[in-house]
Amino acid sequence: MSYETHISRTILTTFVAEFERSLRSHVIIVGAGPSGLVCAWKLAQRGFTVTVLEKRLAPGGGLWGGGMGMGAVVVEGDERPLLEELSVRCQPAGQGLLVSHAAELASALVFRAVGAGANLLNLTYLEDLVVKEGAVRGAVVNRTLVGQQLPVDPLSLDARAVLDATGHEAVAAGLLQHRGLLTLTGGHGGEGPMDARSAEAFVVERTGEVYPGLYLAGMSVCSALGGPRMGPIFGGMLRSGARAAELIATALETADKEGTE
């Protein structure tokens, strides 16, 4: 085997092993933005098997762009302990806010999530959900661009819970709404106009399960449930992801104790 072919084989065998590990997860997180990555990190830390689906090449969602392409990320002062846990530097910015470098925060979240054991499948998008006996039990996935442009059938991944962290699109929730299984109070893509303070509170308070086995976190919450948008402030995204992790972990642990799925 040539040197070049050995490189190819290494990539192939490593990916196949990782993909096979994702066939059965405790939790599938759709979207590798700030809320999805925090949730993946916290769940993986607690020993849950986590698969993260990201339709784009690079994880991190809207963090990289800061505000209008300027690489600064603003969060509330309450997020300092989380930033310190991530080893992300920050500076006071007035009015109770902190500012960090966008690339530093985005890369730290990716590093922590993957390092804790979450399996990240990039260039992979959610095409459908697996629903059995009135509950979401997995994800139907395909390769970005391939499945979207060619008649290529997807593959299915099992999970006990799925988190919609797809942002403004609220993709997973929208799939259930389209089939009449879920009514979104905000409509699909129904977030309201900018109100940063209210939005930051809304996105955390309304994080949770909206259909058996399907949870919302991050901007998907505002989009699906009609909350206002918050613009370039990311504290709510981080707290929403952490809250989703706690809710999902509690639900799974309770089900295990009771001997139910």
XYZ file of C-alpha atoms in Angstrom:
261
model
C 0.000 0.000 0.000
C 1.364 3.389 -0.989
C 1.907 6.211 1.503
C -0.937 8.159 -0.101
C -3.344 5.231 0.047
C -2.440 4.596 3.685
C -3.477 8.190 4.445
C -6.784 7.572 2.665
C -7.348 4.326 4.523
C -6.651 5.975 7.873
C -9.234 8.682 7.186
C -11.794 6.153 6.000
C -11.430 3.676 8.863
C -11.411 6.427 11.488
C -14.558 8.026 10.088
C -16.382 4.700 9.775
C -15.605 3.895 13.412
C -16.850 7.309 14.539
C -19.989 7.085 12.423
C -20.742 3.604 13.739
C -20.424 4.979 17.261
C -23.112 7.520 16.349
C -25.630 4.907 15.226
C -26.905 4.715 18.812
C -26.595 7.754 21.067
C -28.243 8.890 24.228
C -28.654 12.320 22.647
C -28.408 13.741 19.136
C -27.824 17.487 18.960
C -28.745 19.126 15.679
C -26.622 22.226 15.166
C -23.120 22.957 16.460
C -23.665 26.577 17.427
C -23.041 27.915 20.949
C -26.109 26.348 22.598
C -25.596 22.978 20.898
C -21.905 22.846 21.778
C -22.463 23.767 25.431
C -25.160 21.100 25.692
C -22.902 18.505 24.043
C -20.015 19.381 26.358
C -22.090 19.208 29.538
C -23.850 15.954 28.593
C -20.622 14.258 27.498
C -19.007 15.297 30.784
C -21.750 13.379 32.573
C -21.047 10.214 30.602
C -23.823 10.380 28.014
C -23.085 9.372 24.440
C -23.646 12.463 22.306
C -23.680 12.972 18.553
C -23.632 16.502 17.139
C -24.807 17.107 13.584
C -23.503 20.188 11.770
C -24.560 20.903 8.204
C -21.679 23.296 7.563
C -17.987 22.552 7.272
C -17.013 24.315 10.503
C -18.841 24.136 13.846
C -19.406 27.243 15.935
C -22.528 28.708 14.362
C -22.851 32.470 14.547
C -20.068 32.909 17.099
C -17.354 33.358 14.485
C -18.960 36.464 13.043
C -19.401 38.320 16.324
C -21.533 41.253 15.243
C -21.625 42.260 11.558
C -18.435 40.323 10.938
C -16.479 42.000 13.733
C -14.795 39.329 15.859
C -15.979 40.315 19.310
C -18.518 38.346 21.333
C -20.579 40.008 24.067
C -22.111 38.068 26.982
C -23.639 39.006 30.310
C -21.411 39.243 33.348
C -23.102 36.162 34.828
C -21.277 34.080 32.221
C -17.828 34.755 33.679
C -17.664 31.380 35.530
C -18.471 29.524 32.300
C -15.868 31.508 30.369
C -13.315 30.735 33.077
C -14.216 27.038 32.890
C -13.573 27.247 29.147
C -10.295 29.160 29.760
C -11.630 31.962 27.552
C -10.355 35.444 28.337
C -12.829 38.295 28.754
C -12.902 41.985 29.585
C -15.570 44.135 31.287
C -17.554 46.110 28.709
C -19.882 48.224 30.860
C -23.583 47.789 31.714
C -22.827 44.409 33.254
C -21.426 42.943 30.046
C -18.248 41.073 29.129
C -16.496 40.859 25.777
C -14.359 38.006 24.413
C -12.712 37.211 21.105
C -15.135 35.374 18.835
C -12.600 32.855 17.582
C -11.363 32.103 21.095
C -14.846 31.319 22.401
C -15.941 29.356 19.329
C -12.807 27.213 19.238
C -12.924 26.639 23.012
C -16.481 25.303 22.810
C -15.599 22.951 19.962
C -12.501 21.756 21.814
C -14.379 21.152 25.061
C -17.322 19.346 23.435
C -15.162 17.008 21.357
C -12.640 16.579 24.155
C -15.394 15.510 26.548
C -16.367 12.749 24.132
C -19.092 14.205 21.920
C -18.953 12.885 18.351
C -19.159 15.719 15.825
C -20.398 14.922 12.317
C -19.881 17.978 10.156
C -21.222 18.359 6.602
C -24.201 16.333 7.851
C -27.720 17.732 7.923
C -31.018 16.672 9.451
C -33.387 15.465 6.745
C -36.071 13.992 8.989
C -36.813 12.636 12.455
C -37.465 9.081 13.595
C -40.792 9.088 15.462
C -42.124 5.948 17.129
C -45.134 5.583 19.423
C -45.551 9.328 19.681
C -41.963 10.177 20.601
C -38.842 11.280 18.756
C -36.387 8.394 18.749
C -33.673 9.437 16.333
C -32.516 11.472 13.365
C -32.541 10.870 9.615
C -29.360 12.362 8.172
C -27.671 12.989 4.862
C -24.541 14.603 3.516
C -24.745 18.339 2.959
C -25.121 19.305 -0.712
C -25.298 15.665 -1.838
C -28.666 14.878 -0.292
C -29.925 18.385 -0.970
C -29.211 18.269 -4.697
C -29.323 14.601 -5.706
C -31.832 11.751 -5.110
C -29.663 10.059 -2.461
C -31.395 8.268 0.393
C -30.397 9.209 3.970
C -29.345 7.060 6.924
C -30.948 6.873 10.371
C -29.377 7.300 13.795
C -31.037 6.175 17.041
C -31.270 8.398 20.111
C -33.319 8.667 23.268
C -33.529 12.447 22.887
C -32.930 14.972 20.120
C -32.067 18.628 20.662
C -32.996 21.207 18.031
C -30.174 23.761 18.214
C -30.443 24.805 14.563
C -30.983 28.498 15.234
C -33.418 30.657 13.306
C -34.479 27.719 11.130
C -35.736 25.514 14.005
C -35.403 22.615 11.570
C -36.378 19.676 13.774
C -39.398 21.427 15.255
C -40.404 22.537 11.771
C -40.411 18.937 10.536
C -42.954 17.986 13.197
C -45.028 21.087 12.543
C -45.128 20.293 8.826
C -46.693 16.923 9.621
C -49.202 18.337 12.081
C -47.524 16.716 15.073
C -46.498 19.990 16.732
C -47.950 23.476 16.785
C -45.310 26.193 17.034
C -46.652 29.252 18.810
C -44.248 31.453 16.900
C -44.907 29.811 13.563
C -41.866 28.488 11.697
C -39.210 31.189 11.670
C -41.466 33.277 13.869
C -39.179 35.150 16.211
C -40.132 38.726 16.941
C -38.146 41.928 16.404
C -35.056 42.843 18.397
C -35.342 43.165 22.174
C -32.048 41.909 23.565
C -32.811 41.855 27.303
C -36.191 40.194 26.896
C -34.829 37.716 24.360
C -31.963 36.655 26.608
C -34.439 35.833 29.372
C -36.947 34.179 27.008
C -34.450 31.821 25.384
C -33.370 30.394 28.741
C -36.795 30.250 30.381
C -38.425 28.491 27.419
C -35.642 26.004 26.747
C -37.059 22.523 27.113
C -39.068 19.661 25.681
C -41.728 20.620 23.128
C -42.647 17.101 21.974
C -41.766 13.773 23.605
C -38.069 13.277 22.938
C -37.551 16.646 21.194
C -35.990 19.607 22.986
C -35.291 23.180 21.905
C -32.274 25.321 22.795
C -30.762 28.555 21.580
C -32.314 30.623 18.827
C -34.583 27.703 17.908
C -36.501 28.547 21.089
C -37.262 32.091 19.953
C -38.012 30.986 16.411
C -40.386 28.176 17.345
C -42.062 29.817 20.320
C -42.301 33.417 19.130
C -39.711 35.107 21.345
C -37.859 38.256 20.315
C -34.435 38.121 18.714
C -31.423 39.271 20.688
C -28.817 40.025 18.043
C -25.081 39.814 18.783
C -25.181 38.856 22.461
C -24.525 35.228 23.297
C -25.025 34.741 27.034
C -28.533 33.395 26.533
C -27.254 30.897 23.986
C -24.708 29.541 26.457
C -27.179 29.355 29.355
C -29.825 27.773 27.143
C -27.428 25.001 26.128
C -26.493 24.344 29.747
C -30.155 24.275 30.774
C -30.997 21.866 27.946
C -28.220 19.550 29.096
C -29.579 19.550 32.637
C -33.157 18.900 31.516
C -32.174 16.091 29.150
C -29.849 14.465 31.679
C -32.548 14.558 34.357
C -35.129 13.052 32.000
C -32.841 10.222 30.917
C -31.677 9.453 34.446
C -35.271 9.429 35.697
C -36.310 7.099 32.871
C -33.438 4.756 33.733
C -34.489 4.622 37.384
C -38.096 3.933 36.428
C -37.096 1.398 33.779
C -38.751 3.326 30.942
C -37.392 4.724 27.684
